[in-house]
Amino acid sequence: GYRTALGEPACAYLTATYLQVGDWRFGVFDGSHFSVSHRLGMTSMIYRTDGTIHPGPRTSHNTWTFPEREALLGSKEGCETSPLFA
């Protein structure tokens, strides 16, 4: 709960192109699309600059296709211990 120390965050970091929290990435896919994507290849939501939203699941606009980047803030520690990173 909120009265118990949660410890240091694990696998939560910001790069120049995306924010990763666990197995999820949030990022600008291109000049017109922002997406919420899962590590297993599915995109759950796409937001367009024209204000429209496009729900998933779908495989397009997945930020996991981006190259791995340096963490500017946060920590990559714990990412490799996730059961999905086997």
mmCIF file of C-alpha atoms in Angstrom:
data_model
loop_
_atom_site.group_PDB
_atom_site.id
_atom_site.type_symbol
_atom_site.label_atom_id
_atom_site.label_comp_id
_atom_site.label_asym_id
_atom_site.label_seq_id
_atom_site.Cartn_x
_atom_site.Cartn_y
_atom_site.Cartn_z
ATOM 1 C CA GLY A 1 0.000 0.000 0.000
ATOM 2 C CA TYR A 2 0.925 3.615 0.018
ATOM 3 C CA ARG A 3 2.303 3.391 3.571
ATOM 4 C CA THR A 4 4.717 0.611 2.716
ATOM 5 C CA ALA A 5 7.945 1.401 0.898
ATOM 6 C CA LEU A 6 7.808 -0.026 -2.605
ATOM 7 C CA GLY A 7 11.556 -0.009 -3.191
ATOM 8 C CA GLU A 8 13.381 1.096 -6.289
ATOM 9 C CA PRO A 9 11.561 0.967 -9.623
ATOM 10 C CA ALA A 10 12.553 -1.856 -11.946
ATOM 11 C CA CYS A 11 12.414 -1.861 -15.723
ATOM 12 C CA ALA A 12 11.061 1.670 -15.976
ATOM 13 C CA TYR A 13 13.029 4.089 -18.120
ATOM 14 C CA LEU A 14 12.863 6.876 -20.681
ATOM 15 C CA THR A 15 14.859 6.978 -23.915
ATOM 16 C CA ALA A 16 14.986 9.545 -26.701
ATOM 17 C CA THR A 17 12.178 7.721 -28.531
ATOM 18 C CA TYR A 18 10.031 5.842 -25.989
ATOM 19 C CA LEU A 19 9.085 5.291 -22.354
ATOM 20 C CA GLN A 20 9.284 1.681 -21.231
ATOM 21 C CA VAL A 21 7.460 0.382 -18.170
ATOM 22 C CA GLY A 22 7.905 -3.354 -17.786
ATOM 23 C CA ASP A 23 6.720 -5.042 -20.957
ATOM 24 C CA TRP A 24 5.016 -1.894 -22.310
ATOM 25 C CA ARG A 25 6.393 0.908 -24.468
ATOM 26 C CA PHE A 26 4.786 4.296 -25.046
ATOM 27 C CA GLY A 27 6.216 6.350 -27.873
ATOM 28 C CA VAL A 28 5.892 8.479 -30.970
ATOM 29 C CA PHE A 29 5.898 5.998 -33.823
ATOM 30 C CA ASP A 30 6.221 8.620 -36.535
ATOM 31 C CA GLY A 31 5.231 12.260 -37.067
ATOM 32 C CA SER A 32 1.519 11.432 -36.890
ATOM 33 C CA HIS A 33 1.154 8.503 -34.478
ATOM 34 C CA PHE A 34 1.738 7.829 -30.766
ATOM 35 C CA SER A 35 1.301 4.215 -29.709
ATOM 36 C CA VAL A 36 1.063 1.959 -26.666
ATOM 37 C CA SER A 37 2.720 -1.376 -27.451
ATOM 38 C CA HIS A 38 3.444 -4.661 -25.702
ATOM 39 C CA ARG A 39 6.702 -6.561 -25.895
ATOM 40 C CA LEU A 40 5.006 -9.598 -27.483
ATOM 41 C CA GLY A 41 4.287 -7.568 -30.625
ATOM 42 C CA MET A 42 0.799 -6.190 -30.151
ATOM 43 C CA THR A 43 -0.173 -2.517 -30.130
ATOM 44 C CA SER A 44 -3.073 -1.776 -27.811
ATOM 45 C CA MET A 45 -3.793 1.823 -28.850
ATOM 46 C CA ILE A 46 -2.729 4.347 -31.480
ATOM 47 C CA TYR A 47 -3.321 8.073 -31.061
ATOM 48 C CA ARG A 48 -3.139 10.259 -34.162
ATOM 49 C CA THR A 49 -2.273 13.938 -34.360
ATOM 50 C CA ASP A 50 -5.713 14.591 -35.880
ATOM 51 C CA GLY A 51 -7.251 13.585 -32.523
ATOM 52 C CA THR A 52 -8.542 10.177 -33.560
ATOM 53 C CA ILE A 53 -7.793 7.047 -31.555
ATOM 54 C CA HIS A 54 -7.429 3.580 -33.005
ATOM 55 C CA PRO A 55 -7.738 0.681 -30.561
ATOM 56 C CA GLY A 56 -5.999 -2.645 -30.944
ATOM 57 C CA PRO A 57 -5.053 -5.253 -30.645
ATOM 58 C CA ARG A 58 -3.047 -4.922 -33.826
ATOM 59 C CA THR A 59 0.539 -5.470 -34.941
ATOM 60 C CA SER A 60 1.134 -2.154 -36.699
ATOM 61 C CA HIS A 61 2.813 0.885 -35.102
ATOM 62 C CA ASN A 62 4.621 -1.232 -32.520
ATOM 63 C CA THR A 63 7.406 0.650 -30.724
ATOM 64 C CA TRP A 64 9.147 -2.662 -29.945
ATOM 65 C CA THR A 65 10.370 -2.528 -33.544
ATOM 66 C CA PHE A 66 12.566 0.440 -32.502
ATOM 67 C CA PRO A 67 16.220 -0.251 -31.721
ATOM 68 C CA GLU A 68 17.127 -0.553 -28.060
ATOM 69 C CA ARG A 69 18.169 2.868 -26.753
ATOM 70 C CA GLU A 70 20.194 4.297 -23.908
ATOM 71 C CA ALA A 71 18.167 5.048 -20.784
ATOM 72 C CA LEU A 72 18.133 8.814 -20.203
ATOM 73 C CA LEU A 73 16.166 8.488 -16.950
ATOM 74 C CA GLY A 74 15.124 5.503 -14.874
ATOM 75 C CA SER A 75 16.565 2.019 -14.878
ATOM 76 C CA LYS A 76 16.703 -0.952 -17.208
ATOM 77 C CA GLU A 77 17.491 -3.126 -14.207
ATOM 78 C CA GLY A 78 14.915 -5.865 -13.853
ATOM 79 C CA CYS A 79 13.887 -5.949 -17.491
ATOM 80 C CA GLU A 80 15.870 -9.072 -18.244
ATOM 81 C CA THR A 81 14.377 -10.891 -15.240
ATOM 82 C CA SER A 82 10.815 -10.558 -16.498
ATOM 83 C CA PRO A 83 9.344 -13.970 -17.404
ATOM 84 C CA LEU A 84 8.566 -12.559 -20.862
ATOM 85 C CA PHE A 85 12.257 -11.932 -21.533
ATOM 86 C CA ALA A 86 13.080 -15.635 -21.586
#
